[in-house]
Short mmCIF file of C-alpha atoms in Angstrom, two decimals:
data_model
loop_
_atom_site.label_atom_id
_atom_site.label_comp_id
_atom_site.label_asym_id
_atom_site.label_seq_id
_atom_site.Cartn_x
_atom_site.Cartn_y
_atom_site.Cartn_z
CA UNK I 282 32.92 33.95 -29.76
CA UNK I 283 35.14 35.74 -27.23
CA UNK I 284 37.55 32.86 -26.62
CA UNK I 285 39.48 30.21 -28.52
CA UNK I 286 40.04 28.11 -25.40
CA UNK I 287 38.02 24.88 -25.83
CA UNK I 288 37.71 24.23 -22.13
CA UNK I 289 36.19 27.66 -21.53
CA UNK I 290 33.86 27.13 -24.53
CA UNK I 291 32.62 23.84 -23.10
CA UNK I 292 31.99 25.37 -19.66
CA UNK I 293 30.06 28.28 -21.17
CA UNK I 294 28.03 25.96 -23.41
CA UNK I 295 27.12 23.87 -20.38
CA UNK I 296 26.08 26.94 -18.38
CA UNK I 297 24.02 28.21 -21.31
CA UNK I 298 22.15 24.95 -21.71
CA UNK I 299 21.41 25.01 -17.97
CA UNK I 300 20.11 28.60 -18.23
CA UNK I 301 17.96 27.68 -21.26
CA UNK I 302 16.40 24.68 -19.55
CA UNK I 303 15.64 26.86 -16.53
CA UNK I 304 14.04 29.40 -18.84
CA UNK I 305 11.88 26.73 -20.41
CA UNK I 306 10.65 25.78 -16.93
CA UNK I 307 10.09 29.44 -16.08
CA UNK I 308 8.15 29.90 -19.31
CA UNK I 309 5.86 26.96 -18.48
CA UNK I 310 5.37 28.25 -14.93
CA UNK I 311 4.62 31.72 -16.26
CA UNK I 312 2.05 30.34 -18.65
CA UNK I 313 0.42 28.61 -15.67
CA UNK I 314 0.66 31.83 -13.61
CA UNK I 315 -0.62 34.10 -16.36
CA UNK I 316 -3.52 31.76 -16.93
CA UNK I 317 -4.32 30.89 -13.31
CA UNK I 318 -6.68 33.81 -13.46
CA UNK I 319 -8.51 32.77 -10.29
CA UNK I 320 -5.44 33.64 -8.17
CA UNK I 321 -6.40 37.28 -8.53
CA UNK I 322 -10.16 36.88 -8.22
CA UNK I 323 -12.16 38.11 -5.25
CA UNK I 324 -13.69 36.00 -2.48
CA UNK I 325 -17.29 37.10 -2.97
CA UNK I 326 -20.10 34.54 -3.05
CA UNK I 327 -21.74 35.67 -6.27
CA UNK I 328 -20.41 34.48 -9.61
CA UNK I 329 -18.67 36.80 -12.02
CA UNK I 330 -16.77 35.68 -15.08
CA UNK I 331 -13.01 35.77 -14.35
CA UNK I 332 -10.90 38.55 -15.87
CA UNK I 333 -7.40 38.26 -17.34
CA UNK I 334 -4.63 39.87 -15.25
CA UNK I 335 -0.98 40.18 -16.36
CA UNK I 336 2.10 38.98 -14.51
CA UNK I 337 4.74 41.64 -13.82
CA UNK I 338 8.01 41.78 -15.74
CA UNK I 339 10.90 40.56 -13.57
CA UNK I 340 14.30 42.24 -13.49
CA UNK I 341 17.77 41.48 -12.18
CA UNK I 342 19.45 43.41 -9.36
CA UNK I 343 21.49 46.34 -10.57
CA UNK I 344 24.64 47.70 -8.91
CA UNK I 345 25.07 51.37 -9.84
CA UNK I 346 27.50 52.34 -7.08
CA UNK I 347 30.75 52.26 -9.09
CA UNK I 348 29.44 53.56 -12.47
CA UNK I 349 27.66 56.55 -10.88
CA UNK I 350 30.58 57.40 -8.55
CA UNK I 351 32.97 57.28 -11.52
CA UNK I 352 30.66 59.49 -13.59
CA UNK I 353 30.35 62.03 -10.76
CA UNK I 354 34.16 62.23 -10.50
CA UNK I 355 34.78 62.44 -14.24
CA UNK I 356 31.87 64.60 -15.37
CA UNK I 357 30.99 66.74 -12.35
CA UNK I 358 34.50 66.98 -10.88
CA UNK I 359 33.07 66.14 -7.45
CA UNK I 360 34.15 63.27 -5.22
CA UNK I 361 31.96 60.27 -6.05
CA UNK I 362 32.30 58.91 -2.51
CA UNK I 363 30.38 61.93 -1.17
CA UNK I 364 27.29 60.76 -3.10
CA UNK I 365 27.23 57.15 -1.88
CA UNK I 366 24.16 57.83 0.30
CA UNK I 367 22.12 59.12 -2.67
CA UNK I 368 23.24 56.27 -4.96
CA UNK I 369 22.32 53.67 -2.32
CA UNK I 370 18.94 55.35 -1.76
CA UNK I 371 18.25 55.11 -5.50
CA UNK I 372 19.28 51.44 -5.57
CA UNK I 373 17.01 50.68 -2.59
CA UNK I 374 14.10 52.32 -4.41
CA UNK I 375 14.82 50.14 -7.47
CA UNK I 376 15.01 47.03 -5.28
CA UNK I 377 11.65 47.87 -3.67
CA UNK I 378 9.88 48.47 -7.00
CA UNK I 379 10.74 44.92 -8.16
CA UNK I 380 8.05 43.54 -5.83
CA UNK I 381 5.29 46.15 -5.45
CA UNK I 382 2.22 45.37 -3.35
CA UNK I 383 -1.01 44.85 -5.33
CA UNK I 384 -2.65 48.11 -4.29
CA UNK I 385 -2.40 51.90 -4.53
CA UNK I 386 0.85 51.90 -2.52
CA UNK I 387 2.44 49.52 -5.06
CA UNK I 388 1.37 51.79 -7.93
CA UNK I 389 2.80 54.84 -6.15
CA UNK I 390 6.10 53.05 -5.64
CA UNK I 391 6.37 52.25 -9.38
CA UNK I 392 5.39 55.84 -10.28
CA UNK I 393 7.98 57.24 -7.83
CA UNK I 394 10.73 55.14 -9.39
CA UNK I 395 9.57 56.03 -12.93
CA UNK I 396 9.73 59.76 -12.03
CA UNK I 397 13.22 59.35 -10.48
CA UNK I 398 14.41 57.86 -13.79
CA UNK I 399 13.81 61.27 -15.39
CA UNK I 400 16.40 62.80 -13.05
CA UNK I 401 18.79 59.85 -13.43
CA UNK I 402 18.56 60.25 -17.21
CA UNK I 403 19.28 64.00 -17.11
CA UNK I 404 22.18 63.64 -14.64
CA UNK I 405 24.01 60.51 -15.81
CA UNK I 406 23.11 59.59 -19.39
CA UNK I 407 24.84 61.89 -21.89
CA UNK I 408 23.49 61.68 -25.46
CA UNK I 409 26.85 60.61 -26.92
CA UNK I 410 28.29 58.21 -24.37
CA UNK I 411 27.00 55.09 -22.59
CA UNK I 412 27.21 54.60 -18.84
CA UNK I 413 28.18 50.97 -19.51
CA UNK I 414 25.31 49.60 -17.42
CA UNK I 415 22.97 46.93 -18.80
CA UNK I 416 19.30 46.80 -17.78
CA UNK I 417 18.02 43.20 -17.73
CA UNK I 418 14.29 42.46 -17.89
CA UNK I 419 12.31 39.26 -18.54
CA UNK I 420 9.35 39.11 -20.92
CA UNK I 421 6.13 38.95 -18.91
CA UNK I 422 4.51 36.46 -21.31
CA UNK I 423 7.41 34.17 -22.26
CA UNK I 424 10.05 34.68 -19.56
CA UNK I 425 12.72 35.32 -22.22
CA UNK I 426 15.41 37.74 -20.95
CA UNK I 427 16.38 40.95 -22.80
CA UNK I 428 19.01 43.54 -22.03
CA UNK I 429 19.76 47.04 -23.22
CA UNK I 430 22.05 49.88 -22.22
CA UNK I 431 19.35 52.43 -23.01
CA UNK I 432 17.55 53.85 -19.98
CA UNK I 433 14.43 53.95 -22.17
CA UNK I 434 14.19 50.15 -21.79
CA UNK I 435 14.16 50.52 -18.00
CA UNK I 436 11.50 53.26 -18.21
CA UNK I 437 9.36 51.26 -20.63
CA UNK I 438 9.55 48.12 -18.48
CA UNK I 439 8.48 50.04 -15.35
CA UNK I 440 5.60 51.57 -17.31
CA UNK I 441 4.59 48.07 -18.48
CA UNK I 442 4.52 46.97 -14.82
CA UNK I 443 2.32 49.95 -13.90
CA UNK I 444 -0.18 48.67 -16.51
CA UNK I 445 0.19 45.06 -15.34
CA UNK I 446 -0.37 46.04 -11.70
CA UNK I 447 -3.56 47.88 -12.68
CA UNK I 448 -4.81 44.65 -14.36
CA UNK I 449 -4.17 42.69 -11.14
CA UNK I 450 -5.98 45.29 -9.04
CA UNK I 451 -8.90 45.28 -11.51
CA UNK I 452 -9.16 41.48 -11.50
CA UNK I 453 -9.25 41.37 -7.69
CA UNK I 454 -12.27 43.64 -7.24
CA UNK I 455 -15.59 42.27 -6.00
CA UNK I 456 -17.68 42.88 -9.10
CA UNK I 457 -20.91 41.86 -7.40
CA UNK I 458 -21.08 45.34 -5.83
CA UNK I 459 -21.26 48.76 -7.45
CA UNK I 460 -18.11 50.18 -5.74
CA UNK I 461 -16.16 47.06 -6.76
CA UNK I 462 -17.34 47.39 -10.36
CA UNK I 463 -16.42 51.08 -10.51
CA UNK I 464 -12.94 50.28 -9.14
CA UNK I 465 -12.50 47.47 -11.69
CA UNK I 466 -13.56 49.81 -14.54
CA UNK I 467 -11.11 52.45 -13.32
CA UNK I 468 -8.24 49.94 -12.99
CA UNK I 469 -8.72 48.40 -16.46
CA UNK I 470 -9.05 51.88 -18.04
CA UNK I 471 -5.78 52.92 -16.40
CA UNK I 472 -4.12 49.68 -17.54
CA UNK I 473 -5.25 50.42 -21.12
CA UNK I 474 -3.83 53.95 -20.71
CA UNK I 475 -0.43 52.69 -19.52
CA UNK I 476 -0.09 50.19 -22.40
CA UNK I 477 -1.26 52.80 -24.90
CA UNK I 478 1.21 55.40 -23.59
CA UNK I 479 3.97 52.80 -23.83
CA UNK I 480 2.99 51.98 -27.42
CA UNK I 481 3.04 55.65 -28.44
CA UNK I 482 6.19 56.75 -26.63
CA UNK I 483 8.59 53.81 -26.56
CA UNK I 484 9.48 52.05 -29.78
CA UNK I 485 12.16 49.43 -30.54
CA UNK I 486 11.78 47.56 -27.25
CA UNK I 487 13.85 44.36 -27.37
CA UNK I 488 11.17 42.17 -25.75
CA UNK I 489 8.04 40.84 -27.45
CA UNK I 490 5.61 41.87 -24.71
CA UNK I 491 6.48 45.52 -25.42
CA UNK I 492 6.21 45.31 -29.22
CA UNK I 493 3.58 47.52 -30.88
CA UNK I 494 1.50 44.45 -31.91
CA UNK I 495 1.50 43.06 -28.38
CA UNK I 496 0.66 46.40 -26.73
CA UNK I 497 -2.13 46.97 -29.23
CA UNK I 498 -3.59 43.58 -28.25
CA UNK I 499 -3.29 44.43 -24.51
CA UNK I 500 -5.02 47.81 -24.96
CA UNK I 501 -7.91 46.07 -26.75
CA UNK I 502 -8.10 43.36 -24.10
CA UNK I 503 -8.34 45.97 -21.33
CA UNK I 504 -11.03 47.92 -23.23
CA UNK I 505 -13.02 44.69 -23.61
CA UNK I 506 -12.72 43.98 -19.87
CA UNK I 507 -13.99 47.51 -19.15
CA UNK I 508 -16.93 46.91 -21.51
CA UNK I 509 -17.75 43.66 -19.70
CA UNK I 510 -17.75 45.51 -16.34
CA UNK I 511 -20.08 48.14 -17.85
CA UNK I 512 -22.50 45.34 -18.81
CA UNK I 513 -22.31 43.90 -15.26
CA UNK I 514 -22.90 47.38 -13.84
CA UNK I 515 -26.01 47.70 -15.97
CA UNK I 516 -27.41 44.36 -14.77
CA UNK I 517 -26.89 45.58 -11.18
CA UNK I 518 -28.44 49.02 -11.70
CA UNK I 519 -31.38 48.05 -13.90
CA UNK I 520 -33.13 45.43 -11.87
CA UNK I 521 -36.55 46.28 -13.37
CA UNK I 522 -37.84 43.86 -16.03
CA UNK I 523 -39.48 46.31 -18.42
CA UNK I 524 -39.22 45.99 -22.19
CA UNK I 525 -36.79 48.87 -22.80
CA UNK I 526 -34.36 47.74 -20.05
CA UNK I 527 -34.20 44.21 -21.51
CA UNK I 528 -33.48 45.67 -24.98
CA UNK I 529 -30.69 47.80 -23.52
CA UNK I 530 -29.17 44.77 -21.77
CA UNK I 531 -29.29 42.82 -25.04
CA UNK I 532 -27.51 45.62 -26.91
CA UNK I 533 -24.95 46.05 -24.14
CA UNK I 534 -24.18 42.29 -24.24
CA UNK I 535 -23.88 42.46 -28.05
CA UNK I 536 -21.33 45.27 -27.60
CA UNK I 537 -19.25 43.13 -25.18
CA UNK I 538 -19.38 40.23 -27.69
CA UNK I 539 -18.16 42.58 -30.42
CA UNK I 540 -15.15 43.93 -28.53
CA UNK I 541 -14.08 40.43 -27.40
CA UNK I 542 -14.40 39.24 -30.99
CA UNK I 543 -11.99 42.04 -32.00
CA UNK I 544 -9.54 41.02 -29.25
CA UNK I 545 -9.73 37.41 -30.45
CA UNK I 546 -8.87 38.51 -34.00
CA UNK I 547 -5.92 40.53 -32.65
CA UNK I 548 -4.66 37.60 -30.56
CA UNK I 549 -4.73 35.21 -33.50
CA UNK I 550 -2.65 37.46 -35.78
CA UNK I 551 0.56 35.91 -37.12
CA UNK I 552 3.07 37.79 -34.93
CA UNK I 553 0.98 37.70 -31.75
CA UNK I 554 -0.52 34.21 -31.57
CA UNK I 555 2.81 32.43 -30.96
CA UNK I 556 3.41 33.95 -27.55
CA UNK I 557 -0.03 34.79 -26.14
CA UNK I 558 -1.01 32.01 -23.69
CA UNK I 559 -3.51 29.63 -25.31
CA UNK I 560 -5.75 29.99 -22.25
CA UNK I 561 -6.09 33.74 -22.91
CA UNK I 562 -7.02 33.27 -26.55
CA UNK I 563 -9.55 30.60 -25.58
CA UNK I 564 -11.04 32.68 -22.76
CA UNK I 565 -11.52 35.67 -25.07
CA UNK I 566 -13.14 33.45 -27.71
CA UNK I 567 -15.43 31.88 -25.09
CA UNK I 568 -16.49 35.33 -23.88
CA UNK I 569 -17.31 36.58 -27.37
CA UNK I 570 -19.67 33.60 -27.88
CA UNK I 571 -21.07 33.76 -24.34
CA UNK I 572 -22.06 37.44 -24.61
CA UNK I 573 -23.50 36.87 -28.08
CA UNK I 574 -25.73 34.22 -26.47
CA UNK I 575 -26.72 36.62 -23.67
CA UNK I 576 -27.71 39.32 -26.17
CA UNK I 577 -30.18 36.89 -27.82
CA UNK I 578 -31.41 35.71 -24.41
CA UNK I 579 -32.28 39.26 -23.25
CA UNK I 580 -33.97 39.96 -26.59
CA UNK I 581 -36.18 36.89 -26.01
CA UNK I 582 -36.98 38.00 -22.44
CA UNK I 583 -38.02 41.45 -23.73
CA UNK I 584 -40.39 39.86 -26.25
CA UNK I 585 -41.81 37.00 -24.15
CA UNK I 586 -41.84 38.22 -20.54
CA UNK I 587 -42.79 41.88 -20.96
CA UNK I 588 -46.45 42.85 -21.42
CA UNK I 589 -47.78 44.07 -24.78
CA UNK I 590 -47.46 47.89 -24.87
CA UNK I 591 -50.40 50.19 -24.29
CA UNK I 592 -51.19 52.78 -26.98
CA UNK I 593 -49.26 55.38 -24.96
CA UNK I 594 -46.15 53.15 -24.67
CA UNK I 595 -46.18 51.94 -28.27
CA UNK I 596 -44.37 54.89 -30.01
CA UNK I 597 -41.41 54.74 -27.59
CA UNK I 598 -41.09 50.94 -27.84
CA UNK I 599 -41.42 51.06 -31.63
CA UNK I 600 -38.64 53.67 -31.82
CA UNK I 601 -36.30 51.53 -29.66
CA UNK I 602 -37.12 48.39 -31.63
CA UNK I 603 -36.43 49.98 -35.05
CA UNK I 604 -32.75 50.35 -34.12
CA UNK I 605 -32.53 47.07 -32.22
CA UNK I 606 -31.72 44.51 -34.92
CA UNK I 607 -28.88 44.64 -37.44
CA UNK I 608 -31.40 43.63 -40.13
CA UNK I 609 -35.19 43.80 -39.78
CA UNK I 610 -36.83 40.51 -38.71
CA UNK I 611 -39.01 38.83 -41.34
CA UNK I 612 -42.78 38.80 -40.88
CA UNK I 613 -45.33 41.47 -39.96
CA UNK I 614 -44.64 45.17 -39.44
CA UNK I 615 -43.08 46.29 -36.18
CA UNK I 616 -46.32 47.76 -34.87
CA UNK I 617 -48.18 44.50 -35.45
CA UNK I 618 -45.31 42.44 -34.03
CA UNK I 619 -45.12 44.45 -30.81
CA UNK I 620 -48.89 44.24 -30.22
CA UNK I 621 -49.36 40.57 -31.09
CA UNK I 622 -48.32 38.18 -28.25
CA UNK I 623 -48.08 35.23 -30.68
CA UNK I 624 -45.73 37.10 -33.06
CA UNK I 625 -43.63 38.20 -30.10
CA UNK I 626 -43.38 34.59 -28.91
CA UNK I 627 -42.30 33.42 -32.39
CA UNK I 628 -39.47 35.96 -32.63
CA UNK I 629 -38.51 35.35 -28.97
CA UNK I 630 -38.28 31.63 -29.70
CA UNK I 631 -35.96 32.33 -32.67
CA UNK I 632 -33.71 34.44 -30.41
CA UNK I 633 -33.61 31.68 -27.79
CA UNK I 634 -32.71 29.10 -30.42
CA UNK I 635 -29.75 31.28 -31.42
CA UNK I 636 -28.81 31.88 -27.77
CA UNK I 637 -28.70 28.12 -27.09
CA UNK I 638 -26.49 27.54 -30.15
CA UNK I 639 -24.07 30.24 -28.98
CA UNK I 640 -24.03 28.88 -25.38
CA UNK I 641 -23.16 25.45 -26.74
CA UNK I 642 -20.40 26.93 -28.91
CA UNK I 643 -18.94 28.77 -25.89
CA UNK I 644 -18.95 25.52 -23.87
CA UNK I 645 -17.33 23.60 -26.74
CA UNK I 646 -14.47 26.12 -27.07
CA UNK I 647 -14.05 26.17 -23.28
CA UNK I 648 -13.64 22.38 -23.33
CA UNK I 649 -10.69 22.62 -25.74
CA UNK I 650 -8.38 24.28 -23.21
CA UNK I 651 -6.99 22.16 -20.35
CA UNK I 652 -6.26 25.17 -18.13
CA UNK I 653 -9.77 26.63 -18.53
CA UNK I 654 -11.35 23.23 -17.87
CA UNK I 655 -9.79 23.39 -14.40
CA UNK I 656 -11.51 26.73 -13.81
CA UNK I 657 -14.80 25.72 -12.15
CA UNK I 658 -16.06 29.28 -11.88
CA UNK I 659 -16.11 29.83 -15.66
CA UNK I 660 -17.69 26.41 -16.22
CA UNK I 661 -20.39 27.36 -13.70
CA UNK I 662 -21.21 30.67 -15.40
CA UNK I 663 -21.46 29.07 -18.86
CA UNK I 664 -23.59 26.16 -17.75
CA UNK I 665 -25.91 28.38 -15.65
CA UNK I 666 -26.54 30.67 -18.66
CA UNK I 667 -27.10 27.67 -20.94
CA UNK I 668 -29.63 26.03 -18.58
CA UNK I 669 -31.45 29.34 -18.13
CA UNK I 670 -31.91 29.71 -21.90
CA UNK I 671 -33.00 26.05 -22.26
CA UNK I 672 -35.62 26.33 -19.54
CA UNK I 673 -36.98 29.54 -21.05
CA UNK I 674 -37.16 27.80 -24.44
CA UNK I 675 -39.12 24.84 -23.08
CA UNK I 676 -41.41 27.27 -21.21
CA UNK I 677 -42.45 29.12 -24.39
CA UNK I 678 -42.31 26.12 -26.74
CA UNK I 679 -45.87 24.82 -27.48
CA UNK I 680 -46.50 21.26 -28.60
CA UNK I 681 -48.80 22.49 -31.35
CA UNK I 682 -46.09 24.75 -32.87
CA UNK I 683 -46.02 23.76 -36.52
CA UNK I 684 -44.05 26.75 -37.75
CA UNK I 685 -40.34 26.35 -38.47
CA UNK I 686 -38.48 28.50 -35.93
CA UNK I 687 -36.91 31.26 -38.04
CA UNK I 688 -33.41 32.64 -37.89
CA UNK I 689 -33.28 35.63 -35.54
CA UNK I 690 -31.26 38.59 -36.85
CA UNK I 691 -28.24 39.74 -34.82
CA UNK I 692 -28.64 42.50 -32.29
CA UNK I 693 -27.21 45.95 -32.93
CA UNK I 694 -24.38 46.57 -30.39
CA UNK I 695 -24.77 49.71 -28.30
CA UNK I 696 -23.33 50.91 -24.99
CA UNK I 697 -24.37 53.67 -22.60
CA UNK I 698 -20.79 54.08 -21.24
CA UNK I 699 -17.88 54.07 -23.68
CA UNK I 700 -14.58 52.89 -22.16
CA UNK I 701 -11.97 55.61 -21.69
CA UNK I 702 -8.25 55.02 -22.14
CA UNK I 703 -6.80 56.84 -19.11
CA UNK I 704 -3.19 57.88 -19.63
CA UNK I 705 -0.90 57.68 -16.59
CA UNK I 706 -0.82 60.84 -14.50
CA UNK I 707 2.84 60.96 -13.48
CA UNK I 708 2.50 64.31 -11.72
CA UNK I 709 0.29 62.80 -9.00
CA UNK I 710 3.40 61.28 -7.35
CA UNK I 711 5.77 64.12 -6.46
CA UNK I 712 9.47 63.27 -6.20
CA UNK I 713 12.55 65.33 -5.42
CA UNK I 714 15.76 64.84 -7.39
CA UNK I 715 17.94 62.54 -5.24
CA UNK I 716 21.07 64.09 -6.77
CA UNK I 717 20.06 67.73 -6.35
CA UNK I 718 23.36 68.43 -4.51
CA UNK I 719 25.08 68.23 -7.90
CA UNK I 720 23.45 71.59 -8.68
CA UNK I 721 20.55 72.95 -10.78
CA UNK I 722 19.76 70.72 -13.76
CA UNK I 723 19.70 73.67 -16.18
CA UNK I 724 23.52 73.72 -15.95
CA UNK I 725 24.65 70.56 -14.13
CA UNK I 726 23.34 67.85 -16.42
CA UNK I 727 24.88 64.99 -18.40
CA UNK I 728 24.48 66.81 -21.72
CA UNK I 729 26.40 69.96 -20.65
CA UNK I 730 30.18 70.14 -20.39
CA UNK I 731 32.23 72.75 -18.55
CA UNK I 732 35.85 73.58 -17.94
CA UNK I 733 37.41 72.67 -14.57
CA UNK I 734 36.50 74.98 -11.67
CA UNK I 735 38.61 78.12 -11.50
CA UNK I 736 39.31 79.67 -8.11
CA UNK I 737 39.72 83.44 -8.42
CA UNK I 738 40.87 85.68 -5.53
CA UNK I 739 39.47 89.21 -5.75
CA UNK I 740 40.05 92.33 -3.69
CA UNK I 741 37.36 94.94 -3.30
CA UNK I 742 38.10 98.23 -5.10
CA UNK I 743 36.41 101.62 -4.83
CA UNK I 744 33.57 100.43 -7.07
CA UNK I 745 33.16 97.00 -5.47
CA UNK I 746 34.56 93.93 -7.24
CA UNK I 747 34.23 95.24 -10.77
CA UNK I 748 31.54 92.89 -12.16
CA UNK I 749 27.76 92.68 -12.40
CA UNK I 750 25.60 89.64 -11.60
CA UNK I 751 22.33 88.31 -12.96
CA UNK I 752 20.09 85.26 -12.61
CA UNK I 753 19.52 82.74 -9.83
CA UNK I 754 20.74 79.20 -9.09
CA UNK I 755 23.47 79.43 -10.29
CA UNK I 756 24.25 83.16 -10.43
CA UNK I 757 25.96 84.36 -13.62
CA UNK I 758 28.70 87.00 -13.91
CA UNK I 759 26.93 89.12 -16.51
CA UNK I 760 29.62 91.69 -17.26
CA UNK I 761 33.09 92.73 -16.15
CA UNK I 762 33.71 96.48 -15.75
CA UNK I 763 36.82 97.43 -17.82
CA UNK I 764 39.70 98.42 -15.59
CA UNK I 765 37.91 97.06 -12.51
CA UNK I 766 39.45 94.52 -10.10
CA UNK I 767 37.79 91.53 -11.83
CA UNK I 768 38.98 92.42 -15.35
CA UNK I 769 42.54 91.46 -14.46
CA UNK I 770 41.71 87.92 -13.33
CA UNK I 771 38.49 87.09 -15.22
CA UNK I 772 38.38 86.84 -19.01
CA UNK I 773 35.19 87.97 -20.69
CA UNK I 774 33.13 84.77 -21.20
CA UNK I 775 30.06 83.91 -19.08
CA UNK I 776 30.99 82.51 -15.71
CA UNK I 777 28.71 80.81 -13.18
CA UNK I 778 29.58 81.38 -9.54
CA UNK I 779 29.53 78.01 -7.75
CA UNK I 780 31.23 78.96 -4.47
CA UNK I 781 32.13 82.02 -2.41
CA UNK I 782 34.88 81.56 0.18
CA UNK I 783 34.33 77.78 0.08
CA UNK I 784 30.54 78.00 0.58
CA UNK I 785 28.58 76.10 -2.12
CA UNK I 786 26.50 78.59 -4.13
CA UNK I 787 25.12 76.39 -6.93
CA UNK I 788 21.55 76.75 -5.64
CA UNK I 789 21.95 80.30 -4.21
CA UNK I 790 19.67 83.11 -5.26
CA UNK I 791 21.01 86.41 -6.64
CA UNK I 792 20.47 88.32 -3.36
CA UNK I 793 22.25 85.61 -1.30
CA UNK I 794 25.42 85.79 -3.47
CA UNK I 795 25.41 89.61 -3.33
CA UNK I 796 25.14 89.42 0.48
CA UNK I 797 28.06 86.93 0.69
CA UNK I 798 30.25 89.20 -1.47
CA UNK I 799 29.29 92.32 0.52
CA UNK I 800 30.17 90.69 3.83
CA UNK I 801 33.84 90.07 2.89
CA UNK I 802 36.52 92.06 4.66
CA UNK I 803 39.77 93.62 3.52
CA UNK I 804 41.37 90.23 2.88
CA UNK I 805 39.17 89.92 -0.27
CA UNK I 806 37.14 86.98 -1.48
CA UNK I 807 37.79 83.69 -3.24
CA UNK I 808 35.13 82.73 -5.76
CA UNK I 809 34.84 79.40 -7.60
CA UNK I 810 33.60 79.82 -11.17
CA UNK I 811 32.89 77.53 -14.12
CA UNK I 812 32.16 78.24 -17.76
CA UNK I 813 30.29 75.95 -20.15
#
């Protein structure tokens, strides 16, 4: 659109088609990366179901040297060249945060850069004028590039990467141990918090991965992964095979199935399903069926493997069992059911039948996705659980069973540890304003304007210099005494003292400025003042 020269148009069209084909390749690679979940998994021997981590958003290099130097000269009236060291330091920090390490240090680096953006915003981004710099970021799910002049896009993208890095740290933990599980829970809760904070505080992002619908889906996915870790934690902690523990495990598994089912619904919504990797949607669907199967399996174990309760145990078991099913099972009363081994076996068999159906459904869905079929670890988990339910079924199935195995009611979902959404704690990484030499932010910010610096030469009279001071950093000339030395050369509006005899006083305290003025000799003093 910017040219009428056909040759230029052809060249640009050619370059664009090249860029687009590269993007298509990048998109396919990203889909592979985002779905090669095992890359982030731990090296432990025991099997845990893989989790879904997110790839980081990529960004282009950004050269801020000229725009910031120009702004310092124009807006602050200082020589831009004197601030080259600070500008380069900021650019180095940005360069480093593009490739953070997958650990606490990487998170701290992203947080440090995010906190520096607050100062950059206050110093260099006035509300009415653009700095003329574009921030380029690529969508983490599709690889499509977006650009904006608004610093909010840069902040939001860094915040997205804080969440994404938490997902990678969570997926790498060894979930076969309690410390590993607790770290995974913490990481996924913090990831949910980052995406939630982003959703609530940054709207109108130009890229799809940061749209409200997408962030809502990511928050739910993280909460589901926390819930799954809570279930795994419970299987580790409650090794005893008593009736109540097995019921709790069944309800905990039903809860995991429920939250994954919700994530699956969210992922298949019209404006989300087109860009969420198919392997994610499939994995979430597989998990919702798999945990549904596990809930029925543990219900069967409680009924078939645990001894009939004594009279003392009966009230407690009856109370737990009343709230266990979504609808009451058909047949005898609860008290009779719990005390009759044959009735327990019947209901247990119905639960196992349902478990086997759900296992088979999970395996069928898993088989539909090429990428998941390559993932041996998931295949292993599904087939182990399926075989376990089958062997239990054949163990309790009697040849002389003439009754039709009934339909077991679903299990009421319940958890003993609700996932928390942990908002980012930005204050844990302390940063100092790289551009503090420009002066205190209360005055020397992008939104304030002031007249050029005035240099005023004053002689000391009988009553001093003829003005009063108040405040700190910078010190304000509060009042001019009529007829005093200052009244001749200083009109009445509020002046900030920024230098005394060439010494920078922007950050000086009240007492320091008074001392500098007192120590001047008969030749008088030159003060630099500005007014907003």
